Short mmCIF file of C-alpha atoms in Angstrom, two decimals:
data_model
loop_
_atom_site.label_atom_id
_atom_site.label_comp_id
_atom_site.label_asym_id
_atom_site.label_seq_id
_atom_site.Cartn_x
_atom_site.Cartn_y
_atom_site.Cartn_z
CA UNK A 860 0.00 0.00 0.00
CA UNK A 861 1.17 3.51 -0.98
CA UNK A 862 1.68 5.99 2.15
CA UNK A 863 0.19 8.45 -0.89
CA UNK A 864 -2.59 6.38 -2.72
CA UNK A 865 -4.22 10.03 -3.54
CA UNK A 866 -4.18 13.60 -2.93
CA UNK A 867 -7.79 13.52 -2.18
CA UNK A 868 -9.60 14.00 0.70
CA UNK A 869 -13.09 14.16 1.82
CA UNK A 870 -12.53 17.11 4.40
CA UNK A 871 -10.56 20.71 4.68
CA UNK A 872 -9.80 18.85 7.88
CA UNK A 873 -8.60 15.66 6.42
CA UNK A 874 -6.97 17.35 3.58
CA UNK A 875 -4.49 19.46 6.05
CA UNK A 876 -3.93 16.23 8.23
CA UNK A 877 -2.91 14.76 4.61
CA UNK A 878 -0.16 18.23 4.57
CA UNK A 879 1.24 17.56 7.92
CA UNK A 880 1.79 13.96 6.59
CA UNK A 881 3.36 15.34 3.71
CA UNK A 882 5.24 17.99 5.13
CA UNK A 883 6.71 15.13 7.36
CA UNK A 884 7.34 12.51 4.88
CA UNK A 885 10.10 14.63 2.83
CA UNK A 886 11.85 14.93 6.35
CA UNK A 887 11.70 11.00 7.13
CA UNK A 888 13.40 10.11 3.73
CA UNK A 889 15.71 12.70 3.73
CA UNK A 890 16.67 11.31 7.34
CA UNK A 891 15.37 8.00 7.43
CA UNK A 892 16.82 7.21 11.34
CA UNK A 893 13.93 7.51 13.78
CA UNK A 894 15.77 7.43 16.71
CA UNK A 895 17.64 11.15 15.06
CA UNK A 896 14.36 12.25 14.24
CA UNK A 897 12.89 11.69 17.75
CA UNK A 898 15.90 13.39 19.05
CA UNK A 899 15.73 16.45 16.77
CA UNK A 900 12.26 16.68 17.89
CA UNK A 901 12.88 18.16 20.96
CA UNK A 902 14.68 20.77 19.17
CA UNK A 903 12.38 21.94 17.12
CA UNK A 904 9.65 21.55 18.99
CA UNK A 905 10.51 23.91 21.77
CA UNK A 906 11.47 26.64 19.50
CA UNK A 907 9.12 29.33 17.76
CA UNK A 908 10.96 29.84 14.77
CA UNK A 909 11.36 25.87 14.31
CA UNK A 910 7.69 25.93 14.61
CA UNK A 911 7.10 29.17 12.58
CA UNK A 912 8.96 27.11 9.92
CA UNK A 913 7.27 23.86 10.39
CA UNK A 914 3.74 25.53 9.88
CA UNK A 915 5.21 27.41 6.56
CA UNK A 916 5.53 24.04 5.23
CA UNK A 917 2.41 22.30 5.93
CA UNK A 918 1.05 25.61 4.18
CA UNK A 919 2.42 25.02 0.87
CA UNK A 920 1.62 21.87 1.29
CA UNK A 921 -1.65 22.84 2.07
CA UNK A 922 -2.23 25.32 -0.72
CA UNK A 923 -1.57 21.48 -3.15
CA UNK A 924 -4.00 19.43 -1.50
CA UNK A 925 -6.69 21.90 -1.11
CA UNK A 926 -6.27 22.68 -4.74
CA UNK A 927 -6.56 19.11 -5.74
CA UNK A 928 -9.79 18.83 -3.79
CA UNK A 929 -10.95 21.94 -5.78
CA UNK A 930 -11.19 23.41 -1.90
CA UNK A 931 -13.94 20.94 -1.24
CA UNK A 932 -16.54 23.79 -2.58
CA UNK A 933 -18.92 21.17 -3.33
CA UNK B 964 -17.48 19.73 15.08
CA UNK B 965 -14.20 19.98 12.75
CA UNK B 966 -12.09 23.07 13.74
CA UNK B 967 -11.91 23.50 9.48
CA UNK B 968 -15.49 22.50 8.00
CA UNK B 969 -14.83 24.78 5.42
CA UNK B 970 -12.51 27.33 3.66
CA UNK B 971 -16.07 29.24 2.49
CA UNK B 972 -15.92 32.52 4.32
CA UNK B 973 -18.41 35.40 4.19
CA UNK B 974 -15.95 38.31 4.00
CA UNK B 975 -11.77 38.96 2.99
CA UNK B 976 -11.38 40.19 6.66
CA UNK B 977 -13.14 36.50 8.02
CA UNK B 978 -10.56 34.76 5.78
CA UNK B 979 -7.88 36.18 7.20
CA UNK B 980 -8.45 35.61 10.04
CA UNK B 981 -8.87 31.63 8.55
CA UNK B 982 -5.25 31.88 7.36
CA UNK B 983 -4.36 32.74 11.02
CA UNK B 984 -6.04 29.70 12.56
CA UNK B 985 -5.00 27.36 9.58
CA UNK B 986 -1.31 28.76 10.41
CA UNK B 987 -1.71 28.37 14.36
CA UNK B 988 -3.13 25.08 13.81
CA UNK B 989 0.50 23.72 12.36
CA UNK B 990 2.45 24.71 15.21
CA UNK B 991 0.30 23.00 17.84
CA UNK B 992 -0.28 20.02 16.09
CA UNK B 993 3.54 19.93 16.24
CA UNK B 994 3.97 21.13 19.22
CA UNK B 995 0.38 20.23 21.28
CA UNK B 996 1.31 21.26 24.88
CA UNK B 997 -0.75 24.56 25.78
CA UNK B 998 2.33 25.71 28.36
CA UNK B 999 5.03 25.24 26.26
CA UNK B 1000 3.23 27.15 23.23
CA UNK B 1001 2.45 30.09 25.86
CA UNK B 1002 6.47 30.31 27.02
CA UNK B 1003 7.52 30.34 23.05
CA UNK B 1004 5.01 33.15 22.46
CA UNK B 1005 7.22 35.18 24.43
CA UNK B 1006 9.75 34.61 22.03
CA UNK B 1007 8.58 35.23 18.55
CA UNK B 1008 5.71 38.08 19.41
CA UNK B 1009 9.12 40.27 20.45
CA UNK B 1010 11.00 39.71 17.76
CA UNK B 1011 10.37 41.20 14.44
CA UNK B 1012 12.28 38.45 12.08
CA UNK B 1013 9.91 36.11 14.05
CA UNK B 1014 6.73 38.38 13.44
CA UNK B 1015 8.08 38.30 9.51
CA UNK B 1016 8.07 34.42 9.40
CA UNK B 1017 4.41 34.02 10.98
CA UNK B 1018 3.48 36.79 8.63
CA UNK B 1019 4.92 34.81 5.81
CA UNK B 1020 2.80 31.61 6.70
CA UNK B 1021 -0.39 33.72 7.22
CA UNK B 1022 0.29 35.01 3.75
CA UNK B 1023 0.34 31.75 2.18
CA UNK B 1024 -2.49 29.85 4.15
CA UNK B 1025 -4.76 33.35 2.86
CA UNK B 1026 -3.81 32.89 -0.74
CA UNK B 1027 -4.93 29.23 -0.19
CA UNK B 1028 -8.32 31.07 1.46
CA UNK B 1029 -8.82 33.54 -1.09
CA UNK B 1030 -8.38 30.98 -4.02
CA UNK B 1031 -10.96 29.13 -2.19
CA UNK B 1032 -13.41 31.78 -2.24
CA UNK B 1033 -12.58 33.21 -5.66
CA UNK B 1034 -11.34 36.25 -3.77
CA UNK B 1035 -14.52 37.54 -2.50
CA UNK B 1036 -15.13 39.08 -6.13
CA UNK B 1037 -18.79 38.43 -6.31
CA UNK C 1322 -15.91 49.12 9.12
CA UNK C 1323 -13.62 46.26 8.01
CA UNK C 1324 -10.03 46.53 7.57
CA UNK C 1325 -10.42 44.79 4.53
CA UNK C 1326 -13.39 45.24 2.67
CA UNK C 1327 -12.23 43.72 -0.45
CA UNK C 1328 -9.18 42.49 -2.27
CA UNK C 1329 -10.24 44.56 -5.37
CA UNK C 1330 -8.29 47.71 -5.93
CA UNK C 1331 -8.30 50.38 -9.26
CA UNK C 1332 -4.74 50.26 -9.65
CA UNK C 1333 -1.88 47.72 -9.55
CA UNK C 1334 -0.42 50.29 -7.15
CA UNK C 1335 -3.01 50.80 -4.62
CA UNK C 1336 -2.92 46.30 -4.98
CA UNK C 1337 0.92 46.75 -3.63
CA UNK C 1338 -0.48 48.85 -1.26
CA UNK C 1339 -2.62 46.72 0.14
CA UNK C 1340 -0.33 43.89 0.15
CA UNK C 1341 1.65 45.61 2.71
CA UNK C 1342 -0.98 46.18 4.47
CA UNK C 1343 -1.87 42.70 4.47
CA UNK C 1344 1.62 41.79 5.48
CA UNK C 1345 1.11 44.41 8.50
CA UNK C 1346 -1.59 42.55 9.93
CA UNK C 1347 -0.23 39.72 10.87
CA UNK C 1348 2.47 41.39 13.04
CA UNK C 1349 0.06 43.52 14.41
CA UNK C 1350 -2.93 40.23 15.35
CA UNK C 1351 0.59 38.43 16.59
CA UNK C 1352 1.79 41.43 18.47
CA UNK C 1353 -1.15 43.75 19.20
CA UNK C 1354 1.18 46.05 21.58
CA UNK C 1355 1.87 49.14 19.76
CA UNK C 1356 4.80 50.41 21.60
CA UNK C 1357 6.30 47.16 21.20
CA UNK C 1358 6.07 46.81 17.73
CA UNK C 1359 7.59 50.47 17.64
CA UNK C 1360 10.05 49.27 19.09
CA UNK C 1361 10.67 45.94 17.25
CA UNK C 1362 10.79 48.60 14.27
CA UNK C 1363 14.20 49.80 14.58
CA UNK C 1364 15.41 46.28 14.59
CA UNK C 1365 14.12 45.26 11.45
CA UNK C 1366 14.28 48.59 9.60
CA UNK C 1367 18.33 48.57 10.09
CA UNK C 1368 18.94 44.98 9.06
CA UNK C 1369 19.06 43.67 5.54
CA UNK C 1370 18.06 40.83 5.79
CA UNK C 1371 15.03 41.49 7.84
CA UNK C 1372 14.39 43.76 5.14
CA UNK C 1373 14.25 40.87 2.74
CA UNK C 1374 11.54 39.17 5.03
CA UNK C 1375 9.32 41.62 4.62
CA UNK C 1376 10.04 42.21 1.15
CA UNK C 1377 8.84 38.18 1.02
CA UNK C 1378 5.67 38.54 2.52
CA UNK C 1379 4.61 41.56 0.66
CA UNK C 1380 5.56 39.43 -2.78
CA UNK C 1381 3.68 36.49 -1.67
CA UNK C 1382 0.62 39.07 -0.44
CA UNK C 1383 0.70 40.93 -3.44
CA UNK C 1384 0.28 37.63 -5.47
CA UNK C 1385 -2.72 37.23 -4.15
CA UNK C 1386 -4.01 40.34 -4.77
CA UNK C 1387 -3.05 40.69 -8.37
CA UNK C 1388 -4.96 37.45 -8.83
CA UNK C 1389 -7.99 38.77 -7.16
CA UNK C 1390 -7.94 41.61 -9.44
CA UNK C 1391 -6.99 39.53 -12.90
CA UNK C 1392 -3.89 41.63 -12.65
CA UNK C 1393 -5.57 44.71 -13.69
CA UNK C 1394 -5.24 43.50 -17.23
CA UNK C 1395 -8.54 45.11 -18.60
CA UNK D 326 3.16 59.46 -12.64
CA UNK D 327 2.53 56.19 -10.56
CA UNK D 328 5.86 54.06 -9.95
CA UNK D 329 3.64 50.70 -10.81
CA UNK D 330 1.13 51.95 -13.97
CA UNK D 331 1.29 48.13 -14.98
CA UNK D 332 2.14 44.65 -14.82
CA UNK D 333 2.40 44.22 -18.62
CA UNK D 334 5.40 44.09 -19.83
CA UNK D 335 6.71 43.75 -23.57
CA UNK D 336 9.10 41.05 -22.72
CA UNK D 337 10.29 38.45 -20.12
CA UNK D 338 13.27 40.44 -19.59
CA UNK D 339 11.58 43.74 -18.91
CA UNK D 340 9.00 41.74 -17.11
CA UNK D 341 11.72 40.57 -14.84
CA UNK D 342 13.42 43.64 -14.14
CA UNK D 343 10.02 44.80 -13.01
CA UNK D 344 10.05 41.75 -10.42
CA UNK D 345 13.33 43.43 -9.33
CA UNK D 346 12.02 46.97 -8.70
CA UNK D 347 8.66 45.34 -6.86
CA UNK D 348 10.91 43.52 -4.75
CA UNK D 349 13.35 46.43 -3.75
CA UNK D 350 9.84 48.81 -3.49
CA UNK D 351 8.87 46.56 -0.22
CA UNK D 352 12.09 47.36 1.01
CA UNK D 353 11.78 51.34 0.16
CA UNK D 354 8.52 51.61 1.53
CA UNK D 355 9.67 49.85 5.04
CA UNK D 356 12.83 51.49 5.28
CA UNK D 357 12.73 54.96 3.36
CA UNK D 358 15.76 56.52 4.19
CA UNK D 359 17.99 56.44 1.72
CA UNK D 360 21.56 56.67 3.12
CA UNK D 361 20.59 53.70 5.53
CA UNK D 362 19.73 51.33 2.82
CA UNK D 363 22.75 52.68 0.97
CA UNK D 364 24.54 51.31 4.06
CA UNK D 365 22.24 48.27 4.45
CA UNK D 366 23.37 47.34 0.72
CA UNK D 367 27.21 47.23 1.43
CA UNK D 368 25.48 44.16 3.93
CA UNK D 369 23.64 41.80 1.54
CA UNK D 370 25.58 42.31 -1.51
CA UNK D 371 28.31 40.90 -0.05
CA UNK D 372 26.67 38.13 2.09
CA UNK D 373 25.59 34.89 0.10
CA UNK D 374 22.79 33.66 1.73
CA UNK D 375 21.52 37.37 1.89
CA UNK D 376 21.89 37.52 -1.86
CA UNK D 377 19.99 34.03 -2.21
CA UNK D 378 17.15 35.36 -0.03
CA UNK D 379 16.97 38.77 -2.41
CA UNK D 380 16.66 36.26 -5.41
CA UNK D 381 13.58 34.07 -3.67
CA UNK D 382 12.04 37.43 -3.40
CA UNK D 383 12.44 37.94 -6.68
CA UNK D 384 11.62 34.56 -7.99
CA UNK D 385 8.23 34.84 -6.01
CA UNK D 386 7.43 38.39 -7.97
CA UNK D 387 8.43 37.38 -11.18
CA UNK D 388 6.05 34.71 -11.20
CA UNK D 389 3.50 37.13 -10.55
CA UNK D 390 4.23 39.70 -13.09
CA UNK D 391 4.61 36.14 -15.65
CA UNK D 392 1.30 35.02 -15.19
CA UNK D 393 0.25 38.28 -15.73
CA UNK D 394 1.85 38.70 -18.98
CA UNK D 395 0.67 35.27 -19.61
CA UNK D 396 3.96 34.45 -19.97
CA UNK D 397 4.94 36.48 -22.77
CA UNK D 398 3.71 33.29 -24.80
CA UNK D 399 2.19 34.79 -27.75
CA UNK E 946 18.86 9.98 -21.56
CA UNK E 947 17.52 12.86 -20.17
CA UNK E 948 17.45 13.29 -15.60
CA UNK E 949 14.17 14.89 -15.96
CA UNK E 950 12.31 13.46 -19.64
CA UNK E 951 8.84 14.32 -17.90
CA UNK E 952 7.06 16.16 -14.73
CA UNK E 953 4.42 13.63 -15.77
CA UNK E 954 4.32 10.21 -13.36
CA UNK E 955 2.11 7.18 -12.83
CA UNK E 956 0.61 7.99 -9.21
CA UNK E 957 1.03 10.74 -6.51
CA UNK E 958 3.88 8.92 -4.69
CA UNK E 959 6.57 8.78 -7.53
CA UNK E 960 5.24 12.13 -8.10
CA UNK E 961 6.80 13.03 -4.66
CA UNK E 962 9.88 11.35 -4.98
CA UNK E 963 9.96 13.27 -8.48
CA UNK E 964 9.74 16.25 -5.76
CA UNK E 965 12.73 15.23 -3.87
CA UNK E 966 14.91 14.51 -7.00
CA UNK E 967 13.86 17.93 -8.19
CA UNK E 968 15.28 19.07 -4.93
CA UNK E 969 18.19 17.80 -5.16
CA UNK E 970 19.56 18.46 -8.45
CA UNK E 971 19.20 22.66 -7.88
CA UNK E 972 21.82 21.27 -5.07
CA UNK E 973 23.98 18.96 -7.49
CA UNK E 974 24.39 21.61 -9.91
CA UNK E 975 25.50 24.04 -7.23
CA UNK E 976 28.24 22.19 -5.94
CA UNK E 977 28.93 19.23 -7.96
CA UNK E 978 31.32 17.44 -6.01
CA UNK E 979 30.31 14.53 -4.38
CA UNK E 980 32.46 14.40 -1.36
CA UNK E 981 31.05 17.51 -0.76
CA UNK E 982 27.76 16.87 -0.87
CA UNK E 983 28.69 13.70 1.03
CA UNK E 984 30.27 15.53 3.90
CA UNK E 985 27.44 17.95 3.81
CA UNK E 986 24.59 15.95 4.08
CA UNK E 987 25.60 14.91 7.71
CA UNK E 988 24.95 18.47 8.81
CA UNK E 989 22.00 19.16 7.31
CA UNK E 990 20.61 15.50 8.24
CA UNK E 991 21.33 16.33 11.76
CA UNK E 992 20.10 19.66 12.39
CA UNK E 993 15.99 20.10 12.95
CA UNK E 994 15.87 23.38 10.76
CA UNK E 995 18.30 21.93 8.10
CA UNK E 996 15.54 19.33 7.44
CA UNK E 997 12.40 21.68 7.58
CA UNK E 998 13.96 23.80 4.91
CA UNK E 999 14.97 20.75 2.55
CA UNK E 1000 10.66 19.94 3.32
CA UNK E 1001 10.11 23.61 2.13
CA UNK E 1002 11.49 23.11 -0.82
CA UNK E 1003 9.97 19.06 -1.69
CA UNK E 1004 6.90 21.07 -0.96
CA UNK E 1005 7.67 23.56 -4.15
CA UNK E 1006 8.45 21.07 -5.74
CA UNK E 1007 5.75 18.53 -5.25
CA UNK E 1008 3.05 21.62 -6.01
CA UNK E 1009 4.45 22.08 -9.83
CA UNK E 1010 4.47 18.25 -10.30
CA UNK E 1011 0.88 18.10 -8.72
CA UNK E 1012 -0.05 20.56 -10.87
CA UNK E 1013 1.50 19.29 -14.15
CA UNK E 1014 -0.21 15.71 -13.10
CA UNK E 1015 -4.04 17.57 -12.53
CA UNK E 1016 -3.44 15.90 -8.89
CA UNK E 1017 -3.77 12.67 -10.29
CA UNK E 1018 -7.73 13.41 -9.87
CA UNK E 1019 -7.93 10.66 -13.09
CA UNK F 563 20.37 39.84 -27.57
CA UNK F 564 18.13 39.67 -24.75
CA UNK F 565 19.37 37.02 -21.98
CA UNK F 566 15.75 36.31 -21.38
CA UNK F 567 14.36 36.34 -24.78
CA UNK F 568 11.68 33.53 -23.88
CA UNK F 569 10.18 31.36 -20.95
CA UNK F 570 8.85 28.40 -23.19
CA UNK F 571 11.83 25.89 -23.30
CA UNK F 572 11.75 22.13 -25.79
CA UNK F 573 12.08 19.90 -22.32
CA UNK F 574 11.79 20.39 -18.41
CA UNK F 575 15.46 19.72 -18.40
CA UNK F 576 16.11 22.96 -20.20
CA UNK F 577 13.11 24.12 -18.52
CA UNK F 578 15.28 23.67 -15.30
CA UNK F 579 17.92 24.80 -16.51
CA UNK F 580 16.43 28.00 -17.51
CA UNK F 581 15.64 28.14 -13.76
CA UNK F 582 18.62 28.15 -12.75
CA UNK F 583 19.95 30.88 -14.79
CA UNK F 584 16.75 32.90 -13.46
CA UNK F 585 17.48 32.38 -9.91
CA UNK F 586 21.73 33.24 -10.57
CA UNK F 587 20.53 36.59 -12.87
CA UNK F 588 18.96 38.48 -9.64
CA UNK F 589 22.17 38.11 -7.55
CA UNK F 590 23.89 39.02 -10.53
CA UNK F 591 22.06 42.25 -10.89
CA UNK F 592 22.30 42.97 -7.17
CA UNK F 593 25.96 42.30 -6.75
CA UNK F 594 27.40 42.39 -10.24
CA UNK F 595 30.73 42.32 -9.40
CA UNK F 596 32.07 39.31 -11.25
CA UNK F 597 35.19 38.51 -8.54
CA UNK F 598 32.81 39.05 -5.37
CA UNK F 599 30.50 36.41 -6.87
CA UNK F 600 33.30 33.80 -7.39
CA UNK F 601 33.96 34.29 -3.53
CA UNK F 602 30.81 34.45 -2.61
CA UNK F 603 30.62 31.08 -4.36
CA UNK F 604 33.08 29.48 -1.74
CA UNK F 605 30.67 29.98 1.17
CA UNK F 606 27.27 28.86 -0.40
CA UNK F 607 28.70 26.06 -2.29
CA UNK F 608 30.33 24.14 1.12
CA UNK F 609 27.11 25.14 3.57
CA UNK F 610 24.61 22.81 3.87
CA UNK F 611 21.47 25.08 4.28
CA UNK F 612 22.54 27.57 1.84
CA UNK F 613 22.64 24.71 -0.85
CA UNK F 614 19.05 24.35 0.32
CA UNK F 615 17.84 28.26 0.03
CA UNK F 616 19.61 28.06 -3.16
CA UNK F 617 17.07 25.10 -3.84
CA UNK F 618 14.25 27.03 -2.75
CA UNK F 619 14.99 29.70 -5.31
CA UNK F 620 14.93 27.29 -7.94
CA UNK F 621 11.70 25.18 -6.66
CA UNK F 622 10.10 29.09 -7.37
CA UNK F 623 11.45 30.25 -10.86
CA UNK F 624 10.82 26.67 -12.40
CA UNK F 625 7.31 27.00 -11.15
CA UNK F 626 6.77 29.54 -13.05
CA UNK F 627 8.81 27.96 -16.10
CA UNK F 628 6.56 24.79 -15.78
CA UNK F 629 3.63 27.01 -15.79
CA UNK F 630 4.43 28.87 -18.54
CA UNK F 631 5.63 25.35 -20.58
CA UNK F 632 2.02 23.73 -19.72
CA UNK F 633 4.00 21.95 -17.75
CA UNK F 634 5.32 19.96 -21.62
CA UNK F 635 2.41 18.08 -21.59
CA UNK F 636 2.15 17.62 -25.42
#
């Protein structure tokens, strides 16, 4: 099974859960370790800008998905 | 009840203020515990590069909003 | 009275204008205190690259807003 | 005589060097004294990442002014 | 044979890693030596911020190849 | 002869390429000093995350190249 069978969702709220996963993903192949991950974690996680950076991701990312769902006017 | 049922809004000003939450939304979904979020804020809300990021995701998320409402035109 | 009535302006330079404005906003909902952001001011007004940060946000801002208005092309 | 009468532009190349005066107008308009950014200048041009983030904001216009000019295709 | 014959790719998931190759090759073509890159990659691999900016730009990336693949909606 | 005389390229590889050359011409025309670029070059080209803003720059001009190719669908 694909961890990206589609871009579509049935929900705005589904389709920016799909973002965060895809915000994520690039990060897990481009360090593939989870223990490193789990460790930079607390780095980022207790930082604003880390954060402010995070969330500018899962916006672009955003901006694709909700596009593909033709922002779920229907 | 979703926190994002919809990326509809009445008004431009309403949307922003969508962008805001959609941009909010990433940093505690990374970052989920209320305290910790409250001791960053000190951080980035007296700092102006920080200000300049969040501005920067607020931009994007409200071009995603605005696309979504064919920018209010009618 | 809304800040932001619309995202429709006459001219592609009132649109700029507006996409600072939009960039503005986001500061100011982040940091409402306006003797702090006065302050904050001098920091990024001096710095180059800070300059370049908000140069960002106004380009992504006024992207937006020369969509809205089919970049004033009639 | 407005600074910004249009985002049409003849050709890509004239359509890009308007991306560069958009981009350095954010930076006018935030910072309008002109012997500091004469100063400030002496800073990026000579710093590489600072010269990077001068080109994303330049990218991000250009693209702008393009799809205006729908891409100087015809 | 071309690196790059077509944005165009079976399913959304080899469109990502389409995204990440994309990514890559700006950095390739900057510095084309491969120790470097070698050496290099432990600091950016390593470093929380490192990898949110290498997700910033899969997330570019991935929106052009979403877009040149109508979001697989087919 | 215009250095820009078109955006539509025969392939996305020359469509990338053409990105490239974008994203080098706008810190060309802010630092245009041929011998500060070259040691400029020795910074960017060894650090890890400027590699990556370099990336971003790119992710944005080909973008709009794609865009304005239809993406070489035909």
């Amino acid at each position: 099974m694909s961890w990206l069978p589609s871009l579509l969702t049935d929900t705005p709220e589904s389709g920016y859960e799909l973002a965060i996963k895809l915000s994520r993903m690039a990060v897990k192949k481009t360090q593939p370790d989870d223990d490193t991950r789990s460790k930079l974690r607390a780095d980022y996680a207790n930082n604003a800008d880390s954060l402010t950076m995070v969330s500018n991701v899962v916006a672009t990312n955003f901006q694709t998905v909700a596009q593909a769902n033709n922002y779920w006017r229907d």
